[in-house]
mmCIF file of C-alpha atoms in Angstrom:
data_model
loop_
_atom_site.group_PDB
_atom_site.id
_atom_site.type_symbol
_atom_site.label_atom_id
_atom_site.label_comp_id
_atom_site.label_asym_id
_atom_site.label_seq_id
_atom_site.Cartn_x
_atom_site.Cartn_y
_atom_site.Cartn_z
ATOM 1 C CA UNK G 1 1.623 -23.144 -9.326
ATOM 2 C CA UNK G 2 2.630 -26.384 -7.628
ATOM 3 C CA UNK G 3 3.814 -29.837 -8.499
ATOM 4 C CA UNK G 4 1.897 -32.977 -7.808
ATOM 5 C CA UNK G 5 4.138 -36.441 -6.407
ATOM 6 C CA UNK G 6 5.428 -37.093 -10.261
ATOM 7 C CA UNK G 7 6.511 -33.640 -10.372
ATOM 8 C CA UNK G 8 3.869 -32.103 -13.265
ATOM 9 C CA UNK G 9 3.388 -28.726 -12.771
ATOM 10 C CA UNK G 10 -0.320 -27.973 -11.206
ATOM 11 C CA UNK G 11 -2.288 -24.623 -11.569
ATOM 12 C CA UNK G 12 -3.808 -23.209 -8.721
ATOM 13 C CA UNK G 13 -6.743 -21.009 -8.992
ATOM 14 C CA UNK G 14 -6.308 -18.002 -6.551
ATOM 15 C CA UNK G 15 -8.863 -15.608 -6.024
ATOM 16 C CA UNK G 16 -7.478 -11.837 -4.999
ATOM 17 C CA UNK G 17 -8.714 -11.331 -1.134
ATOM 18 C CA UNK G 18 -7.038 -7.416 -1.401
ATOM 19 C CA UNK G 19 -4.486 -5.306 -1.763
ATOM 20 C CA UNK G 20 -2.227 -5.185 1.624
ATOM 21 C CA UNK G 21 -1.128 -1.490 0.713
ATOM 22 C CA UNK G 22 2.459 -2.101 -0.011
ATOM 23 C CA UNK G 23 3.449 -1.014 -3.476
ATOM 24 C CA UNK G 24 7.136 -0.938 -4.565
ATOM 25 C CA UNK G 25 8.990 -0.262 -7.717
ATOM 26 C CA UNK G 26 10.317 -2.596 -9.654
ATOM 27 C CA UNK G 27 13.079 -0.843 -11.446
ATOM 28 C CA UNK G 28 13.533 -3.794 -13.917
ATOM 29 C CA UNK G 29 10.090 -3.283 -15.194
ATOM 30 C CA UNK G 30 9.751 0.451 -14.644
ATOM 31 C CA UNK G 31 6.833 -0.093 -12.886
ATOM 32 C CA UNK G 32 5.242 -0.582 -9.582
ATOM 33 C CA UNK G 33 4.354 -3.678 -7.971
ATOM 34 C CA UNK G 34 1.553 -4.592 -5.387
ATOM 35 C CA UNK G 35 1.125 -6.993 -2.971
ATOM 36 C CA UNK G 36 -1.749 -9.123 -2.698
ATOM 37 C CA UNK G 37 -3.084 -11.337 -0.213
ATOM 38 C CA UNK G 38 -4.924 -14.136 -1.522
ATOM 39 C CA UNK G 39 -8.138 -15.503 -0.567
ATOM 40 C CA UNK G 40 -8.217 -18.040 1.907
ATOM 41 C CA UNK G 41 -4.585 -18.023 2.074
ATOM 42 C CA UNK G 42 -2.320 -16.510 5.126
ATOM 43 C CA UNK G 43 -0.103 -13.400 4.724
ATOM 44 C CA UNK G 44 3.075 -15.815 3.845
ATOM 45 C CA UNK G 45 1.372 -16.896 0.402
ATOM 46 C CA UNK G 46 0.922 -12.882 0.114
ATOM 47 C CA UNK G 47 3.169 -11.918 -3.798
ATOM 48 C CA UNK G 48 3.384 -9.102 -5.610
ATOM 49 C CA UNK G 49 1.615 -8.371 -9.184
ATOM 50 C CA UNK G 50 2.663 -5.846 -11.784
ATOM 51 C CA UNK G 51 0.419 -2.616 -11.826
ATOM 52 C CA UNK G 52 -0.566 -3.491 -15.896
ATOM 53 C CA UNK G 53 -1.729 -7.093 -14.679
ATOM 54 C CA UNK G 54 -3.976 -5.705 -11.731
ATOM 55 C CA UNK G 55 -5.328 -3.334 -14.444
ATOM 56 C CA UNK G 56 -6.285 -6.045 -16.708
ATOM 57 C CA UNK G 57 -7.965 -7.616 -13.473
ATOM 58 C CA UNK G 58 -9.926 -4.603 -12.809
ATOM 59 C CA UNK G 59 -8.266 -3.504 -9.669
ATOM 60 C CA UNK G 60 -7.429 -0.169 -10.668
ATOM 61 C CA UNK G 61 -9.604 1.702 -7.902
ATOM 62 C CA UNK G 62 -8.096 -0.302 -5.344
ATOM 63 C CA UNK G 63 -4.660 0.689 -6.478
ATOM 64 C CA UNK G 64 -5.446 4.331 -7.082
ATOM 65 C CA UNK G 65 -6.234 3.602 -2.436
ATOM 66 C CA UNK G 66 -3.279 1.990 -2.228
ATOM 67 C CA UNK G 67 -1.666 4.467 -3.902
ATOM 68 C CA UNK G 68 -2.920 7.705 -2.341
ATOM 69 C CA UNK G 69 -2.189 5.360 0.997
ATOM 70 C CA UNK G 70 1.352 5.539 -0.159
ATOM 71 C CA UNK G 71 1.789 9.348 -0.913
ATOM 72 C CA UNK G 72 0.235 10.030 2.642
ATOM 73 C CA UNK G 73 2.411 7.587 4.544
ATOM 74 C CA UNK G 74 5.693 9.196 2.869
ATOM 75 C CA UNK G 75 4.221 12.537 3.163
ATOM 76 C CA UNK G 76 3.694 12.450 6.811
ATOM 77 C CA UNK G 77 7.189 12.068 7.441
ATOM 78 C CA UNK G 78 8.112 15.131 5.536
ATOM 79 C CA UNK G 79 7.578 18.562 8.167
ATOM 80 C CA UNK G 80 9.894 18.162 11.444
ATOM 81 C CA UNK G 81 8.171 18.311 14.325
ATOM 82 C CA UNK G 82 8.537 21.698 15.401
ATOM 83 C CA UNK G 83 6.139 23.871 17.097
ATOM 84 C CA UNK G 84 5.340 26.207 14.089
ATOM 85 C CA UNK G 85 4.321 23.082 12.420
ATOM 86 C CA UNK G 86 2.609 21.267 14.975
ATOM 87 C CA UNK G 87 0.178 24.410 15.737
ATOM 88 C CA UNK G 88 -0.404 24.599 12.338
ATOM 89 C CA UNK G 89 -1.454 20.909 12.232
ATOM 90 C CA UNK G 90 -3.734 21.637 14.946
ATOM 91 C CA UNK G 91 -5.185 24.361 13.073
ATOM 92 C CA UNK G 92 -5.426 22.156 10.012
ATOM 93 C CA UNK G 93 -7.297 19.815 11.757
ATOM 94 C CA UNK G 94 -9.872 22.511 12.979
ATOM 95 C CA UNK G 95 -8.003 22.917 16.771
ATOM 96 C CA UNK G 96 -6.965 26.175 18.351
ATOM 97 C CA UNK G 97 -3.027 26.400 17.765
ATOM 98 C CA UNK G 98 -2.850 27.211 21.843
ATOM 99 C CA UNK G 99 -3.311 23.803 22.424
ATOM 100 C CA UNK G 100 0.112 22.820 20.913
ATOM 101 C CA UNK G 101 2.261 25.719 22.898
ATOM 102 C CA UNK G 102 0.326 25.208 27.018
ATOM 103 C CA UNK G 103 1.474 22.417 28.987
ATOM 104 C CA UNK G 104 -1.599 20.724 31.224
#
């Protein structure tokens, strides 16, 4: 919303462009918030909707990215790197676990 010169309140129609893939919690609401960038509109007009009104929307698939975005982001942080786990990464990924113990 905005305000014209006499200071009456204006809606502005905003089209949703995406989902950025943040997502916090609002602790208030008990429930998470997304951000969305508008369309047609730069990243500093980006704000952040309440999961239950991007449902109404019809966003929910992008969320359920977003969200499986999320879990993988905070799960990569997770296993130290050590060289157990980094051969086993290799091997995860379809790599011979030599490759992570010989220098080249």
């Amino acid at each position: 919303d905005s305000t014209d010169a006499k200071g009456n309140t204006i809606k502005i129609k905003r089209v949703v462009d995406r989902l950025t893939g943040n997502r916090k919690e609002d602790k208030k609401e008990k429930e998470y918030t997304y951000e969305v960038q508008w369309e047609g509109l730069g990243y500093e007009y980006n704000t952040w909707l309440h999961l239950s009104k991007l449902e109404k929307l019809g966003f929910k698939k992008l969320m359920k990215l977003v969200d499986e975005k999320v879990a993988q982001r905070e799960g990569s942080y997770k296993r130290p790197l050590t060289q157990a786990n980094v051969e086993k990464h290799l091997e995860d990924v379809g790599l011979d676990r030599e490759f992570g113990t010989h220098l080249v």
